[in-house]
């Protein structure tokens, strides 16, 4: 059986094609080998991506060692930290679909035989994985790795979120601008994806459980030479998968998705992983629902708490065995499907090789932080389809809270009120018209959540939105509220002062307003005019599905 790339390099009719490839400097010997795409998102803006040229070089070396011809192509990336709290954040989640489409186009356009994906940050990893599921060719993913944590003046670990919290602390008068400036120069000390169990690192760790990445992908720091060696092995592994005829969807199937959901609950990843893994499952042809996520939460204990849920960071997890330590503990407890395939064997074979847990960074299954998962699906009269909260990052004193709604129709107006000292203990801040279609782009709300924390309100103020939260967000923050306000969901009907009841343990989110009054408000409600008439956001708003479906394009 021939190679896919024969379509562009074999036979008399392909002489023009070969001529163009030879213009790249390729020899006949290289054209005789499989053509393997090295898909990188390297750029000079995002610290998680600035070093990906080194990762790509290592991947290409691995491909050549295994007898293939690597050819690098590139796609885009948007840094959520830099895009935060302004117009740019509307383009972050939107970029996931652009990335998936661009990878699909370049691979199909040139008929590559296999590919190695080199992403790093938030939307790039799931965007590339969605493309892998669509293309279904031999695929391995190797990310750029996490950033090392910074060090505070008293020896404590710091990270990007330290700066977002600092803005609230300076506003509250509990930190000086000089202290914040010192943190600004020290909290993000190396290249790599931001150092906590934020969205990028969460989905890079999940890639291991999905089987599409080699062990170590999620936790080996970006600046370690071990990361370069991992990249070389990823290139060799892609060639091995090609020789064996193993494609992406033979790895990412229903079993892998369930394993990914279990790992996510065990380490309490970003709420964004629910959005992304749901979209990946759809692309893989094995869709999941919020009820599936709810069952995964109930079945899986939370045994790891890294920043923002705790003081430790990804490098600390790496030091005690990384994702394999968690996988081993879950697998030995019967919480994973051991028949699932990975790029390096079955899940069962992997579990047999996994190290024991250390008991501190990764707890034993019989001594968890919580008997259920780190993420929680919410339902109720305010969120009929779903809401999502990172339970592991909420102080238990706020698991149940009832308070008056403070209603804002944009993130900017909410931030103005928070920084202006207009939010009081007990309030429930509601930020709406920020959903996938209404935003458009479902902006992350790290600035308001961090401001609330920095100003000392995390144990008295809750935040609810049809937008989403950064993986760095902490506190009683319920996002992904569906249906969203722009679709006429109940969140659009909330008035200033309405009582809202949150019960995280029970998974309920309710608007305490009589149904007759809600019916009156519903009859008076009209959908807002589109915010964008042209461009990518206009198209996105028309095509995007709701958050509970994964916000993929229909």
Coordinates of C-alpha atoms in Angstrom, one line a residue, residues 159-526:
X159 CA 3.2 32.9 38.7
X160 CA 1.3 35.0 36.2
X161 CA -1.8 35.0 38.4
X162 CA 0.3 36.6 41.2
X163 CA 0.3 39.7 39.0
X164 CA -3.4 39.7 38.3
X165 CA -4.0 39.3 42.1
X166 CA -1.5 42.1 42.7
X167 CA -3.6 44.6 40.8
X168 CA -6.4 44.1 43.3
X169 CA -4.1 44.2 46.2
X170 CA -2.6 47.5 45.1
X171 CA -6.1 48.9 44.6
X172 CA -7.0 47.7 48.2
X173 CA -3.9 49.2 49.6
X174 CA -2.3 46.0 50.8
X175 CA 0.6 46.0 48.3
X176 CA 2.7 48.9 47.0
X177 CA 3.3 49.5 43.3
X178 CA 7.0 48.9 43.9
X179 CA 6.3 45.4 45.2
X180 CA 4.1 44.7 42.2
X181 CA 6.8 45.9 39.9
X182 CA 9.2 43.5 41.5
X183 CA 6.8 40.7 40.9
X184 CA 6.3 41.9 37.3
X185 CA 10.0 41.2 36.7
X186 CA 10.2 37.8 38.5
X187 CA 6.9 35.9 38.3
X188 CA 7.3 34.6 34.8
X189 CA 11.0 33.7 34.8
X190 CA 11.4 31.4 31.7
X191 CA 9.8 30.5 28.5
X192 CA 7.0 27.9 28.6
X193 CA 3.3 27.8 29.3
X194 CA 2.3 29.6 32.6
X195 CA 3.4 27.5 35.5
X196 CA 0.2 26.5 37.3
X197 CA -2.5 24.0 36.4
X198 CA -3.9 26.6 34.2
X199 CA -5.6 25.8 30.9
X200 CA -2.5 25.2 28.7
X201 CA -0.9 22.9 31.2
X202 CA -4.2 21.2 31.9
X203 CA -4.8 20.3 28.3
X204 CA -1.1 19.3 27.8
X205 CA -1.4 16.9 30.7
X206 CA -4.7 15.6 29.3
X207 CA -3.0 14.9 26.0
X208 CA -1.1 12.2 27.8
X209 CA -4.3 10.5 29.1
X210 CA -5.8 10.8 25.6
X211 CA -2.8 8.8 24.4
X212 CA -1.7 11.2 21.7
X213 CA 1.3 12.4 23.6
X214 CA 4.2 10.6 25.3
X215 CA 4.6 10.5 29.1
X216 CA 6.1 13.7 30.3
X217 CA 4.5 15.9 27.8
X218 CA 2.4 17.9 30.3
X219 CA 5.0 18.4 33.0
X220 CA 8.6 18.4 31.8
X221 CA 9.6 22.1 32.1
X222 CA 10.3 24.0 28.9
X223 CA 13.9 24.8 29.8
X224 CA 14.9 21.2 30.7
X225 CA 17.0 19.3 28.2
X226 CA 14.7 16.4 28.8
X227 CA 12.1 18.3 26.8
X228 CA 14.4 18.2 23.8
X229 CA 14.9 14.5 24.2
X230 CA 11.1 14.0 24.5
X231 CA 10.7 16.0 21.2
X232 CA 13.1 13.7 19.4
X233 CA 11.3 10.6 20.7
X234 CA 8.0 12.2 19.5
X235 CA 9.4 12.4 16.0
X236 CA 10.5 8.8 16.1
X237 CA 7.1 7.7 17.5
X238 CA 5.2 9.4 14.7
X239 CA 7.2 7.3 12.2
X240 CA 6.5 4.2 14.3
X241 CA 2.8 4.9 14.2
X242 CA 3.0 5.4 10.4
X243 CA 4.7 2.0 10.0
X244 CA 2.1 0.3 12.1
X245 CA -0.8 2.1 10.4
X246 CA -2.1 3.6 13.7
X247 CA -4.0 6.8 13.2
X248 CA -5.2 9.6 15.5
X249 CA -8.8 8.3 15.9
X250 CA -7.6 4.8 16.7
X251 CA -6.0 6.5 19.8
X252 CA -8.5 9.3 20.6
X253 CA -11.7 7.3 20.9
X254 CA -14.5 7.1 23.5
X255 CA -12.2 5.2 25.9
X256 CA -9.5 7.8 25.7
X257 CA -12.0 10.7 26.2
X258 CA -13.3 9.0 29.3
X259 CA -9.8 8.6 30.6
X260 CA -9.1 12.2 29.9
X261 CA -12.2 13.2 31.8
X262 CA -11.1 11.1 34.8
X263 CA -7.6 12.6 34.8
X264 CA -9.1 16.1 34.6
X265 CA -11.2 15.5 37.7
X266 CA -8.3 14.0 39.6
X267 CA -5.9 16.9 39.1
X268 CA -8.6 19.6 39.1
X269 CA -7.8 21.2 35.8
X270 CA -9.0 24.4 34.3
X271 CA -12.8 24.7 33.6
X272 CA -11.7 25.3 30.0
X273 CA -10.8 21.7 29.7
X274 CA -14.5 20.8 29.8
X275 CA -15.1 23.1 26.9
X276 CA -12.1 21.8 24.9
X277 CA -12.4 18.1 25.7
X278 CA -16.1 18.2 24.8
X279 CA -15.2 19.8 21.4
X280 CA -12.4 17.3 20.8
X281 CA -14.8 14.4 21.6
X282 CA -17.2 15.8 19.0
X283 CA -14.5 15.9 16.4
X284 CA -13.5 12.4 17.3
X285 CA -17.0 11.2 16.7
X286 CA -17.7 10.2 20.3
X287 CA -19.6 13.2 21.8
X288 CA -20.0 13.7 25.5
X289 CA -22.6 15.7 27.5
X290 CA -22.6 17.7 30.7
X291 CA -24.2 14.7 32.3
X292 CA -21.2 12.6 31.3
X293 CA -18.9 15.2 33.0
X294 CA -21.1 15.2 36.1
X295 CA -20.7 11.4 36.3
X296 CA -16.9 11.7 35.9
X297 CA -16.9 14.2 38.7
X298 CA -18.8 11.9 41.0
X299 CA -16.7 8.9 40.2
X300 CA -13.2 10.4 40.5
X301 CA -11.6 11.8 43.6
X302 CA -9.5 14.9 43.5
X303 CA -5.9 13.9 44.5
X304 CA -3.8 16.8 43.2
X305 CA -4.1 20.6 43.9
X306 CA -1.7 22.8 42.1
X307 CA -1.9 26.6 41.6
X308 CA -4.5 28.2 41.6
X309 CA -6.0 25.5 43.9
X310 CA -2.8 25.2 46.0
X311 CA 0.7 26.7 46.4
X312 CA 2.6 24.2 44.2
X313 CA 3.2 24.3 40.4
X314 CA 3.7 22.0 37.5
X315 CA 7.4 21.5 38.1
X316 CA 6.5 20.0 41.5
X317 CA 4.2 17.5 39.9
X318 CA 7.0 16.7 37.4
X319 CA 9.4 16.1 40.3
X320 CA 7.2 13.3 41.7
X321 CA 6.5 11.4 38.5
X322 CA 4.3 13.8 36.5
X323 CA 1.1 12.6 34.9
X324 CA 2.2 8.9 35.1
X325 CA 2.0 9.1 38.9
X326 CA -1.7 10.2 38.7
X327 CA -2.5 7.7 35.8
X328 CA -1.0 4.9 37.8
X329 CA -3.0 5.7 40.9
X330 CA -6.2 6.0 38.9
X331 CA -5.5 2.9 36.8
X332 CA -4.7 0.7 39.8
X333 CA -8.0 1.8 41.5
X334 CA -10.0 0.8 38.4
X335 CA -10.9 4.4 37.4
X336 CA -9.4 4.2 33.9
X337 CA -10.3 2.1 30.9
X338 CA -7.1 0.0 30.6
X339 CA -8.0 -1.2 27.1
X340 CA -7.6 2.2 25.6
X341 CA -4.8 2.7 23.1
X342 CA -2.0 5.2 23.5
X343 CA 0.8 6.1 21.1
X344 CA 3.1 3.9 23.2
X345 CA 1.0 0.9 24.0
X346 CA -2.3 0.2 25.9
X347 CA -3.3 2.2 28.9
X348 CA -3.0 -1.1 30.9
X349 CA 0.6 -1.5 29.8
X350 CA 1.3 2.1 30.8
X351 CA -0.2 1.7 34.2
X352 CA 2.0 -1.3 34.9
X353 CA 5.0 1.0 34.4
X354 CA 3.7 4.1 36.3
X355 CA 5.5 5.1 39.6
X356 CA 3.7 5.1 42.9
X357 CA 2.4 8.4 44.2
X358 CA 4.4 10.4 46.7
X359 CA 1.4 11.0 49.0
X360 CA 1.9 14.7 49.2
X361 CA 1.9 16.3 45.7
X362 CA -0.2 13.4 44.4
X363 CA -2.3 11.9 47.2
X364 CA -3.3 8.3 47.5
X365 CA -6.7 7.5 46.2
X366 CA -7.9 6.6 49.7
X367 CA -6.7 10.0 51.1
X368 CA -8.0 12.5 48.5
X369 CA -8.6 16.2 48.9
X370 CA -12.2 15.5 48.0
X371 CA -14.0 12.3 47.2
X372 CA -15.3 13.8 44.0
X373 CA -13.6 15.7 41.2
X374 CA -11.9 19.1 41.1
X375 CA -14.5 20.4 38.6
X376 CA -18.2 20.6 39.2
X377 CA -21.2 20.8 36.8
X378 CA -23.9 23.1 38.0
X379 CA -27.6 23.1 37.0
X380 CA -30.7 25.0 38.1
X381 CA -33.1 27.7 37.2
X382 CA -30.3 30.1 36.3
X383 CA -28.4 27.5 34.3
X384 CA -30.8 24.9 32.8
X385 CA -28.2 23.4 30.5
X386 CA -25.0 23.9 32.6
X387 CA -22.7 26.0 34.6
X388 CA -19.1 25.0 35.5
X389 CA -17.0 25.8 38.6
X390 CA -13.5 24.8 39.7
X391 CA -14.6 23.4 43.1
X392 CA -11.0 22.6 44.1
X393 CA -10.1 26.3 44.0
X394 CA -13.1 27.5 46.1
X395 CA -12.8 28.0 49.8
X396 CA -15.3 25.6 51.5
X397 CA -16.9 28.5 53.3
X398 CA -18.3 29.6 49.9
X399 CA -19.6 26.2 48.8
X400 CA -23.0 27.6 49.7
X401 CA -23.9 31.2 49.1
X402 CA -27.0 33.3 48.6
X403 CA -26.8 37.0 47.8
X404 CA -28.1 39.9 45.8
X405 CA -27.2 40.0 42.1
X406 CA -25.0 42.8 40.8
X407 CA -25.7 42.8 37.1
X408 CA -23.2 43.9 34.4
X409 CA -23.6 43.4 30.6
X410 CA -19.9 43.4 29.9
X411 CA -16.6 42.5 31.6
X412 CA -15.5 46.1 31.4
X413 CA -18.4 47.5 33.4
X414 CA -18.0 44.8 36.0
X415 CA -14.3 45.5 36.4
X416 CA -15.0 49.2 36.7
X417 CA -17.4 48.5 39.6
X418 CA -15.0 46.0 41.3
X419 CA -11.9 48.3 41.1
X420 CA -14.2 51.3 42.0
X421 CA -15.0 49.6 45.4
X422 CA -18.7 49.3 44.5
X423 CA -18.9 45.5 45.2
X424 CA -19.9 44.6 48.8
X425 CA -19.4 41.4 50.8
X426 CA -22.2 39.0 50.1
X427 CA -22.8 40.2 46.5
X428 CA -23.1 37.9 43.5
X429 CA -21.5 39.6 40.5
X430 CA -23.3 38.6 37.2
X431 CA -21.4 39.3 34.0
X432 CA -23.5 38.4 30.9
X433 CA -23.6 38.8 27.2
X434 CA -20.0 37.4 27.2
X435 CA -20.9 33.9 25.9
X436 CA -19.7 32.2 22.8
X437 CA -22.2 34.0 20.5
X438 CA -23.0 37.0 22.7
X439 CA -19.4 38.0 23.4
X440 CA -18.7 37.0 20.8
X441 CA -15.7 34.7 21.7
X442 CA -16.6 33.8 25.3
X443 CA -14.0 36.0 27.0
X444 CA -12.0 34.8 30.0
X445 CA -12.6 36.7 33.3
X446 CA -9.3 36.4 35.0
X447 CA -9.1 40.2 35.7
X448 CA -12.4 40.4 37.7
X449 CA -11.8 37.1 39.5
X450 CA -8.3 38.2 40.5
X451 CA -9.5 41.6 41.5
X452 CA -12.1 40.1 43.8
X453 CA -9.4 37.8 45.3
X454 CA -6.8 40.6 45.6
X455 CA -9.2 42.9 47.3
X456 CA -10.0 40.3 49.9
X457 CA -13.5 39.4 48.8
X458 CA -13.0 35.8 47.6
X459 CA -14.7 34.4 50.8
X460 CA -17.7 36.7 50.5
X461 CA -18.4 37.5 46.8
X462 CA -19.3 35.1 44.1
X463 CA -19.1 35.6 40.3
X464 CA -21.3 34.1 37.6
X465 CA -21.0 34.5 33.9
X466 CA -22.0 33.1 30.5
X467 CA -18.3 33.7 29.6
X468 CA -15.5 31.6 31.0
X469 CA -12.6 31.7 33.3
X470 CA -8.9 31.4 33.0
X471 CA -7.3 28.3 34.4
X472 CA -5.7 30.7 36.8
X473 CA -9.0 31.9 38.2
X474 CA -9.9 30.8 41.7
X475 CA -12.7 31.4 44.1
X476 CA -16.5 30.9 43.8
X477 CA -16.7 31.6 40.1
X478 CA -19.3 29.8 38.0
X479 CA -18.8 30.1 34.2
X480 CA -20.2 28.6 31.0
X481 CA -23.7 29.4 32.1
X482 CA -26.0 28.0 29.4
X483 CA -28.2 29.0 27.7
X484 CA -26.2 32.2 27.4
X485 CA -27.8 35.7 27.7
X486 CA -27.6 36.4 23.9
X487 CA -29.8 33.2 23.4
X488 CA -32.3 34.4 25.9
X489 CA -31.2 32.2 28.7
X490 CA -32.3 33.0 32.3
X491 CA -29.1 34.9 32.9
X492 CA -30.5 37.5 30.6
X493 CA -33.5 38.0 32.9
X494 CA -31.6 38.7 36.1
X495 CA -32.3 42.1 37.6
X496 CA -30.1 44.1 40.0
X497 CA -30.8 42.9 43.6
X498 CA -32.4 39.5 42.7
X499 CA -31.4 36.8 45.1
X500 CA -29.1 34.1 43.6
X501 CA -28.5 30.8 45.4
X502 CA -25.3 28.8 44.8
X503 CA -24.7 25.3 46.2
X504 CA -21.5 23.9 44.8
X505 CA -21.7 20.6 46.7
X506 CA -25.3 20.0 45.4
X507 CA -24.4 21.4 42.0
X508 CA -27.2 23.9 41.9
X509 CA -27.4 27.4 40.7
X510 CA -30.8 29.1 41.1
X511 CA -32.4 32.5 40.5
X512 CA -34.8 33.0 43.3
X513 CA -37.5 34.9 41.4
X514 CA -41.1 33.7 40.9
X515 CA -41.9 32.1 37.6
X516 CA -44.7 34.7 36.8
X517 CA -42.2 37.5 37.2
X518 CA -39.7 35.7 35.0
X519 CA -42.4 35.1 32.3
X520 CA -43.1 38.9 32.4
X521 CA -39.4 39.7 31.9
X522 CA -39.0 37.0 29.2
X523 CA -41.8 38.6 27.2
X524 CA -40.2 42.0 27.4
X525 CA -36.7 40.7 26.5
X526 CA -35.3 41.3 23.0

